[in-house]
PDB file of C-alpha atoms in Angstrom:
ATOM      1  CA  ALA A   1      -5.160  -0.277  17.015  1.00 60.00           C
ATOM      2  CA  GLN A   2      -6.953   0.634  13.872  1.00 76.00           C
ATOM      3  CA  SER A   3      -7.843  -2.045  11.365  1.00 89.00           C
ATOM      4  CA  VAL A   4      -9.311  -2.159   7.894  1.00 94.00           C
ATOM      5  CA  SER A   5     -11.548  -4.988   6.701  1.00 95.00           C
ATOM      6  CA  GLN A   6     -12.266  -6.018   3.155  1.00 95.00           C
ATOM      7  CA  HIS A   7     -14.905  -8.702   3.207  1.00 87.00           C
ATOM      8  CA  ASN A   8     -14.594  -9.908  -0.363  1.00 90.00           C
ATOM      9  CA  HIS A   9     -11.372 -11.779  -1.060  1.00 91.00           C
ATOM     10  CA  HIS A  10     -12.138 -12.668  -4.662  1.00 95.00           C
ATOM     11  CA  VAL A  11     -14.846 -11.206  -6.874  1.00 97.00           C
ATOM     12  CA  ILE A  12     -15.595 -12.538 -10.338  1.00 97.00           C
ATOM     13  CA  LEU A  13     -17.724 -10.511 -12.725  1.00 97.00           C
ATOM     14  CA  SER A  14     -18.605 -10.378 -16.399  1.00 97.00           C
ATOM     15  CA  GLU A  15     -17.912  -7.238 -18.383  1.00 97.00           C
ATOM     16  CA  ALA A  16     -20.545  -4.504 -17.979  1.00 97.00           C
ATOM     17  CA  ALA A  17     -21.581  -5.800 -14.559  1.00 98.00           C
ATOM     18  CA  SER A  18     -21.683  -3.353 -11.676  1.00 98.00           C
ATOM     19  CA  LEU A  19     -19.072  -3.530  -8.967  1.00 97.00           C
ATOM     20  CA  GLU A  20     -19.134  -2.794  -5.272  1.00 97.00           C
ATOM     21  CA  LEU A  21     -16.241  -3.726  -3.007  1.00 97.00           C
ATOM     22  CA  GLY A  22     -16.765  -3.374   0.704  1.00 96.00           C
ATOM     23  CA  CYS A  23     -14.352  -1.676   3.094  1.00 97.00           C
ATOM     24  CA  ASN A  24     -14.822  -1.003   6.789  1.00 96.00           C
ATOM     25  CA  TYR A  25     -12.404   0.606   9.222  1.00 94.00           C
ATOM     26  CA  SER A  26     -12.380   0.402  12.954  1.00 90.00           C
ATOM     27  CA  TYR A  27     -11.042   3.772  14.104  1.00 79.00           C
ATOM     28  CA  GLY A  28     -13.545   6.282  15.467  1.00 72.00           C
ATOM     29  CA  GLY A  29     -11.430   9.398  15.050  1.00 79.00           C
ATOM     30  CA  THR A  30     -10.557  11.402  11.983  1.00 84.00           C
ATOM     31  CA  VAL A  31      -9.257   9.325   9.134  1.00 87.00           C
ATOM     32  CA  ASN A  32      -8.177   9.780   5.565  1.00 92.00           C
ATOM     33  CA  LEU A  33      -9.337   6.925   3.345  1.00 95.00           C
ATOM     34  CA  PHE A  34      -7.862   5.473   0.172  1.00 96.00           C
ATOM     35  CA  TRP A  35      -8.365   2.842  -2.445  1.00 97.00           C
ATOM     36  CA  TYR A  36      -5.264   1.498  -4.156  1.00 97.00           C
ATOM     37  CA  VAL A  37      -5.176  -0.810  -7.165  1.00 96.00           C
ATOM     38  CA  GLN A  38      -2.488  -3.206  -8.334  1.00 94.00           C
ATOM     39  CA  TYR A  39      -2.828  -4.319 -11.939  1.00 94.00           C
ATOM     40  CA  PRO A  40      -0.979  -7.501 -12.902  1.00 91.00           C
ATOM     41  CA  GLY A  41       2.737  -6.795 -13.069  1.00 87.00           C
ATOM     42  CA  GLN A  42       2.362  -3.137 -12.141  1.00 89.00           C
ATOM     43  CA  HIS A  43       2.999  -0.836  -9.194  1.00 88.00           C
ATOM     44  CA  LEU A  44       0.459  -0.349  -6.482  1.00 92.00           C
ATOM     45  CA  GLN A  45      -1.200   2.915  -7.440  1.00 93.00           C
ATOM     46  CA  LEU A  46      -3.702   5.282  -5.936  1.00 94.00           C
ATOM     47  CA  LEU A  47      -7.242   4.949  -7.281  1.00 96.00           C
ATOM     48  CA  LEU A  48      -8.978   7.561  -5.177  1.00 96.00           C
ATOM     49  CA  LYS A  49      -8.880   9.232  -1.808  1.00 95.00           C
ATOM     50  CA  TYR A  50     -11.102  10.918   0.729  1.00 95.00           C
ATOM     51  CA  PHE A  51      -9.854  13.571   3.129  1.00 92.00           C
ATOM     52  CA  SER A  52     -12.904  15.711   3.865  1.00 91.00           C
ATOM     53  CA  GLY A  53     -15.896  17.358   2.241  1.00 93.00           C
ATOM     54  CA  ASP A  54     -18.186  15.594  -0.228  1.00 95.00           C
ATOM     55  CA  PRO A  55     -18.383  11.962   0.960  1.00 95.00           C
ATOM     56  CA  LEU A  56     -18.755  10.735  -2.623  1.00 97.00           C
ATOM     57  CA  VAL A  57     -15.350  10.826  -4.265  1.00 97.00           C
ATOM     58  CA  LYS A  58     -14.473  10.059  -7.818  1.00 96.00           C
ATOM     59  CA  GLY A  59     -11.247   8.483  -8.947  1.00 94.00           C
ATOM     60  CA  ILE A  60      -9.543   7.376 -12.097  1.00 92.00           C
ATOM     61  CA  LYS A  61     -11.093   5.019 -14.666  1.00 93.00           C
ATOM     62  CA  GLY A  62     -14.683   5.618 -13.613  1.00 95.00           C
ATOM     63  CA  PHE A  63     -14.331   4.414 -10.049  1.00 97.00           C
ATOM     64  CA  GLU A  64     -16.007   6.137  -7.133  1.00 98.00           C
ATOM     65  CA  ALA A  65     -16.283   5.539  -3.410  1.00 98.00           C
ATOM     66  CA  GLU A  66     -18.649   6.713  -0.739  1.00 97.00           C
ATOM     67  CA  PHE A  67     -17.606   7.545   2.803  1.00 95.00           C
ATOM     68  CA  ILE A  68     -20.353   6.724   5.286  1.00 95.00           C
ATOM     69  CA  LYS A  69     -19.112   7.807   8.691  1.00 91.00           C
ATOM     70  CA  SER A  70     -21.953   6.228  10.632  1.00 92.00           C
ATOM     71  CA  LYS A  71     -21.127   2.840   9.127  1.00 93.00           C
ATOM     72  CA  PHE A  72     -17.323   3.274   9.198  1.00 94.00           C
ATOM     73  CA  SER A  73     -17.390   2.313   5.542  1.00 95.00           C
ATOM     74  CA  PHE A  74     -15.718   3.406   2.330  1.00 97.00           C
ATOM     75  CA  ASN A  75     -17.056   1.135  -0.392  1.00 97.00           C
ATOM     76  CA  LEU A  76     -15.676   1.211  -3.906  1.00 98.00           C
ATOM     77  CA  ARG A  77     -18.063   1.220  -6.866  1.00 98.00           C
ATOM     78  CA  LYS A  78     -18.064   1.180 -10.609  1.00 98.00           C
ATOM     79  CA  PRO A  79     -21.286   0.981 -12.635  1.00 97.00           C
ATOM     80  CA  SER A  80     -19.868  -1.082 -15.486  1.00 97.00           C
ATOM     81  CA  VAL A  81     -16.602  -2.978 -15.212  1.00 98.00           C
ATOM     82  CA  GLN A  82     -14.225  -3.788 -18.030  1.00 97.00           C
ATOM     83  CA  TRP A  83     -11.835  -6.664 -18.581  1.00 96.00           C
ATOM     84  CA  SER A  84      -8.983  -4.203 -17.937  1.00 96.00           C
ATOM     85  CA  ASP A  85     -10.254  -3.684 -14.375  1.00 97.00           C
ATOM     86  CA  THR A  86      -8.947  -7.101 -13.447  1.00 97.00           C
ATOM     87  CA  ALA A  87      -6.599  -6.330 -10.559  1.00 97.00           C
ATOM     88  CA  GLU A  88      -6.206  -6.464  -6.820  1.00 95.00           C
ATOM     89  CA  TYR A  89      -7.821  -3.645  -4.873  1.00 97.00           C
ATOM     90  CA  PHE A  90      -6.725  -2.463  -1.447  1.00 96.00           C
ATOM     91  CA  CYS A  91      -8.588  -0.225   0.942  1.00 96.00           C
ATOM     92  CA  ALA A  92      -6.478   1.821   3.380  1.00 94.00           C
ATOM     93  CA  ALA A  93      -7.107   4.194   6.245  1.00 92.00           C
ATOM     94  CA  LEU A  94      -4.758   6.820   7.623  1.00 88.00           C
ATOM     95  CA  ASP A  95      -5.088   7.756  11.258  1.00 81.00           C
ATOM     96  CA  ARG A  96      -4.812  11.526  11.477  1.00 79.00           C
ATOM     97  CA  GLY A  97      -4.448  11.282  15.212  1.00 75.00           C
ATOM     98  CA  SER A  98      -1.130   9.470  15.038  1.00 71.00           C
ATOM     99  CA  THR A  99       2.194  11.279  15.008  1.00 64.00           C
ATOM    100  CA  LEU A 100       3.153   9.815  11.649  1.00 68.00           C
ATOM    101  CA  GLY A 101      -0.147   9.318   9.928  1.00 66.00           C
ATOM    102  CA  ARG A 102       0.140   5.548   9.829  1.00 77.00           C
ATOM    103  CA  LEU A 103      -1.563   3.851   6.876  1.00 85.00           C
ATOM    104  CA  TYR A 104      -3.546   0.674   7.635  1.00 89.00           C
ATOM    105  CA  PHE A 105      -4.335  -1.643   4.726  1.00 91.00           C
ATOM    106  CA  GLY A 106      -7.035  -4.208   4.225  1.00 93.00           C
ATOM    107  CA  ARG A 107      -6.110  -7.662   2.955  1.00 92.00           C
ATOM    108  CA  GLY A 108      -7.096  -6.846  -0.586  1.00 94.00           C
ATOM    109  CA  THR A 109      -9.801  -8.022  -2.994  1.00 95.00           C
ATOM    110  CA  GLN A 110      -8.878  -9.771  -6.209  1.00 95.00           C
ATOM    111  CA  LEU A 111     -11.253  -8.723  -8.982  1.00 97.00           C
ATOM    112  CA  THR A 112     -11.457 -10.908 -12.076  1.00 97.00           C
ATOM    113  CA  VAL A 113     -13.520  -9.624 -14.991  1.00 97.00           C
ATOM    114  CA  TRP A 114     -14.400 -12.047 -17.744  1.00 95.00           C
ATOM    115  CA  PRO A 115     -14.774 -10.604 -21.269  1.00 89.00           C
TER     116      PRO A 115
ATOM    117  CA  SER B   1       7.625  14.743 -11.158  1.00 83.00           C
ATOM    118  CA  GLN B   2       8.471  12.342  -8.378  1.00 85.00           C
ATOM    119  CA  THR B   3       9.635   8.798  -9.030  1.00 91.00           C
ATOM    120  CA  ILE B   4      10.580   5.959  -6.758  1.00 95.00           C
ATOM    121  CA  HIS B   5      13.043   3.222  -7.621  1.00 95.00           C
ATOM    122  CA  GLN B   6      13.681  -0.129  -6.031  1.00 96.00           C
ATOM    123  CA  TRP B   7      16.311  -2.699  -6.777  1.00 95.00           C
ATOM    124  CA  PRO B   8      16.800  -5.434  -7.363  1.00 95.00           C
ATOM    125  CA  ALA B   9      13.477  -6.431  -8.865  1.00 94.00           C
ATOM    126  CA  THR B  10      13.920 -10.083  -7.929  1.00 95.00           C
ATOM    127  CA  LEU B  11      16.338 -11.805  -5.633  1.00 96.00           C
ATOM    128  CA  VAL B  12      16.999 -15.420  -4.663  1.00 97.00           C
ATOM    129  CA  GLN B  13      19.162 -15.865  -1.598  1.00 97.00           C
ATOM    130  CA  PRO B  14      20.086 -18.868   0.544  1.00 97.00           C
ATOM    131  CA  VAL B  15      19.120 -19.088   4.208  1.00 97.00           C
ATOM    132  CA  GLY B  16      21.696 -17.394   6.398  1.00 96.00           C
ATOM    133  CA  SER B  17      22.939 -14.989   3.739  1.00 97.00           C
ATOM    134  CA  PRO B  18      22.798 -11.188   4.146  1.00 97.00           C
ATOM    135  CA  LEU B  19      20.290  -8.922   2.436  1.00 96.00           C
ATOM    136  CA  SER B  20      20.319  -5.371   1.172  1.00 97.00           C
ATOM    137  CA  LEU B  21      17.384  -3.856  -0.690  1.00 97.00           C
ATOM    138  CA  GLU B  22      17.583  -0.283  -1.825  1.00 97.00           C
ATOM    139  CA  CYS B  23      14.951   2.351  -2.437  1.00 97.00           C
ATOM    140  CA  THR B  24      15.501   5.855  -3.770  1.00 97.00           C
ATOM    141  CA  VAL B  25      13.083   8.689  -4.416  1.00 96.00           C
ATOM    142  CA  GLU B  26      13.565  11.462  -6.914  1.00 95.00           C
ATOM    143  CA  GLY B  27      11.861  14.809  -7.269  1.00 93.00           C
ATOM    144  CA  THR B  28      10.990  15.546  -3.676  1.00 91.00           C
ATOM    145  CA  SER B  29      12.759  16.561  -0.477  1.00 89.00           C
ATOM    146  CA  ASN B  30      12.421  15.264   3.063  1.00 91.00           C
ATOM    147  CA  PRO B  31       9.851  12.595   2.251  1.00 92.00           C
ATOM    148  CA  ASN B  32       8.496  10.132   4.747  1.00 92.00           C
ATOM    149  CA  LEU B  33       9.739   6.696   3.674  1.00 94.00           C
ATOM    150  CA  TYR B  34       8.268   3.282   4.351  1.00 94.00           C
ATOM    151  CA  TRP B  35       9.078  -0.400   3.914  1.00 95.00           C
ATOM    152  CA  TYR B  36       6.217  -2.852   3.579  1.00 94.00           C
ATOM    153  CA  ARG B  37       5.973  -6.578   3.028  1.00 93.00           C
ATOM    154  CA  GLN B  38       3.107  -7.859   0.931  1.00 89.00           C
ATOM    155  CA  ALA B  39       1.906 -11.424   1.385  1.00 80.00           C
ATOM    156  CA  ALA B  40      -0.832 -12.952  -0.744  1.00 73.00           C
ATOM    157  CA  GLY B  41      -4.212 -12.545   0.914  1.00 72.00           C
ATOM    158  CA  ARG B  42      -2.765 -10.605   3.825  1.00 76.00           C
ATOM    159  CA  GLY B  43      -2.496  -7.052   2.541  1.00 82.00           C
ATOM    160  CA  LEU B  44       0.498  -4.896   3.294  1.00 89.00           C
ATOM    161  CA  GLN B  45       2.410  -5.131   6.527  1.00 89.00           C
ATOM    162  CA  LEU B  46       4.333  -1.998   7.545  1.00 90.00           C
ATOM    163  CA  LEU B  47       7.881  -2.944   8.557  1.00 93.00           C
ATOM    164  CA  PHE B  48       9.715   0.353   9.002  1.00 93.00           C
ATOM    165  CA  TYR B  49       9.140   4.040   8.490  1.00 91.00           C
ATOM    166  CA  SER B  50      11.367   7.073   8.534  1.00 93.00           C
ATOM    167  CA  VAL B  51      10.623  10.764   8.863  1.00 90.00           C
ATOM    168  CA  GLY B  52      14.218  11.909   8.304  1.00 91.00           C
ATOM    169  CA  ILE B  53      17.858  10.908   7.867  1.00 93.00           C
ATOM    170  CA  GLY B  54      18.896   8.440  10.533  1.00 89.00           C
ATOM    171  CA  GLN B  55      15.372   8.317  12.011  1.00 90.00           C
ATOM    172  CA  ILE B  56      13.943   4.825  11.765  1.00 91.00           C
ATOM    173  CA  SER B  57      10.968   3.354  13.516  1.00 89.00           C
ATOM    174  CA  SER B  58      10.177  -0.344  13.511  1.00 87.00           C
ATOM    175  CA  GLU B  59       6.660  -1.624  13.476  1.00 83.00           C
ATOM    176  CA  VAL B  60       7.326  -5.322  13.796  1.00 79.00           C
ATOM    177  CA  PRO B  61      10.280  -6.921  15.655  1.00 65.00           C
ATOM    178  CA  GLN B  62      11.959  -9.299  13.264  1.00 78.00           C
ATOM    179  CA  ASN B  63      15.076 -10.352  11.459  1.00 88.00           C
ATOM    180  CA  LEU B  64      15.216  -7.172   9.375  1.00 94.00           C
ATOM    181  CA  SER B  65      16.573  -3.678   9.869  1.00 95.00           C
ATOM    182  CA  ALA B  66      16.371  -0.426   7.947  1.00 96.00           C
ATOM    183  CA  SER B  67      18.598   2.567   7.461  1.00 96.00           C
ATOM    184  CA  ARG B  68      18.297   5.987   5.863  1.00 96.00           C
ATOM    185  CA  PRO B  69      21.780   7.229   5.058  1.00 95.00           C
ATOM    186  CA  GLN B  70      20.562  10.021   2.786  1.00 95.00           C
ATOM    187  CA  ASP B  71      17.380  12.075   2.557  1.00 95.00           C
ATOM    188  CA  ARG B  72      15.937  10.111  -0.330  1.00 95.00           C
ATOM    189  CA  GLN B  73      17.504   6.723   0.214  1.00 97.00           C
ATOM    190  CA  PHE B  74      16.026   3.911   2.306  1.00 97.00           C
ATOM    191  CA  ILE B  75      17.703   0.556   2.754  1.00 97.00           C
ATOM    192  CA  LEU B  76      16.263  -2.710   4.083  1.00 97.00           C
ATOM    193  CA  SER B  77      18.822  -5.156   5.439  1.00 96.00           C
ATOM    194  CA  SER B  78      19.321  -8.436   7.175  1.00 96.00           C
ATOM    195  CA  LYS B  79      22.452 -10.076   8.506  1.00 95.00           C
ATOM    196  CA  LYS B  80      21.081 -13.615   8.146  1.00 95.00           C
ATOM    197  CA  LEU B  81      18.007 -14.396   6.118  1.00 95.00           C
ATOM    198  CA  LEU B  82      15.355 -16.830   7.261  1.00 94.00           C
ATOM    199  CA  LEU B  83      12.959 -18.809   5.061  1.00 93.00           C
ATOM    200  CA  SER B  84      10.141 -16.736   6.531  1.00 90.00           C
ATOM    201  CA  ASP B  85      11.695 -13.574   5.077  1.00 92.00           C
ATOM    202  CA  SER B  86      10.548 -14.595   1.614  1.00 92.00           C
ATOM    203  CA  GLY B  87       7.997 -12.196   0.199  1.00 92.00           C
ATOM    204  CA  PHE B  88       7.324  -9.096  -1.828  1.00 94.00           C
ATOM    205  CA  TYR B  89       8.902  -5.951  -0.393  1.00 96.00           C
ATOM    206  CA  LEU B  90       7.552  -2.547  -1.238  1.00 96.00           C
ATOM    207  CA  CYS B  91       9.045   0.843  -0.583  1.00 97.00           C
ATOM    208  CA  ALA B  92       6.789   3.888  -0.431  1.00 95.00           C
ATOM    209  CA  TRP B  93       7.099   7.615   0.140  1.00 94.00           C
ATOM    210  CA  SER B  94       4.756  10.376   1.138  1.00 91.00           C
ATOM    211  CA  VAL B  95       4.839  14.080   1.727  1.00 88.00           C
ATOM    212  CA  ALA B  96       5.396  14.617   5.448  1.00 76.00           C
ATOM    213  CA  GLY B  97       1.982  14.698   7.077  1.00 69.00           C
ATOM    214  CA  TYR B  98      -1.190  12.816   6.420  1.00 64.00           C
ATOM    215  CA  TYR B  99      -1.177  12.309   2.717  1.00 80.00           C
ATOM    216  CA  GLU B 100      -1.273   9.418   0.347  1.00 88.00           C
ATOM    217  CA  GLN B 101       1.692   7.160  -0.125  1.00 92.00           C
ATOM    218  CA  TYR B 102       3.302   6.343  -3.441  1.00 93.00           C
ATOM    219  CA  PHE B 103       4.736   2.912  -4.000  1.00 95.00           C
ATOM    220  CA  GLY B 104       7.733   1.559  -5.823  1.00 95.00           C
ATOM    221  CA  PRO B 105       7.743  -1.474  -8.123  1.00 94.00           C
ATOM    222  CA  GLY B 106       8.766  -3.858  -5.340  1.00 95.00           C
ATOM    223  CA  THR B 107      11.355  -6.590  -4.861  1.00 96.00           C
ATOM    224  CA  ARG B 108      10.426 -10.260  -4.956  1.00 94.00           C
ATOM    225  CA  LEU B 109      12.656 -12.038  -2.439  1.00 95.00           C
ATOM    226  CA  THR B 110      12.878 -15.811  -2.336  1.00 95.00           C
ATOM    227  CA  VAL B 111      14.914 -17.374   0.434  1.00 95.00           C
ATOM    228  CA  THR B 112      15.919 -20.962  -0.340  1.00 96.00           C
TER     229      THR B 112
END
């Protein structure tokens, strides 16, 4: 079965620091990849997605992610974080070979940004 | 635009009592519907999914069941709650196919 790994469970940064959150998936076939974010007290919402084409995708609030097929990775980046980026971030992969398109989530990374 | 509702927002129930959590989606037809449980540090666990009325698939055998009585309504139930059923339950929908899922606000269930 496919799995998604997020290696950082809790990341603490100061404002203006650069961010990179790691995500690796295990499936070798065609996948759609996502980053979701959950701000304190809010819904889980989509940050960005990759289906095909340019492996560098840009999302909301200045976030971007790069799909590297050879490394089975889809790392999330932001050049300069803000206090308002404090949230939990989830990487997810969707197996396009399945009949449903099952979404597999990583365990999440809690990002804390100090002002 | 599409919206997804879940209720109740929070629920405290004694062990052995029944459970019914409801999820409804507005603004779309024939969505795929999902129930997840979110545990701290463990990501999201898919419990059930449905591709149509009356069509339910279970991912994890457990004390819970799901039903889809209407196209845009998804219900999570239990006849007798266990302590281990405590958690944060999320409903989600997607366009049929291989697209992103959209999540509801969730229900915090505490079994005492």
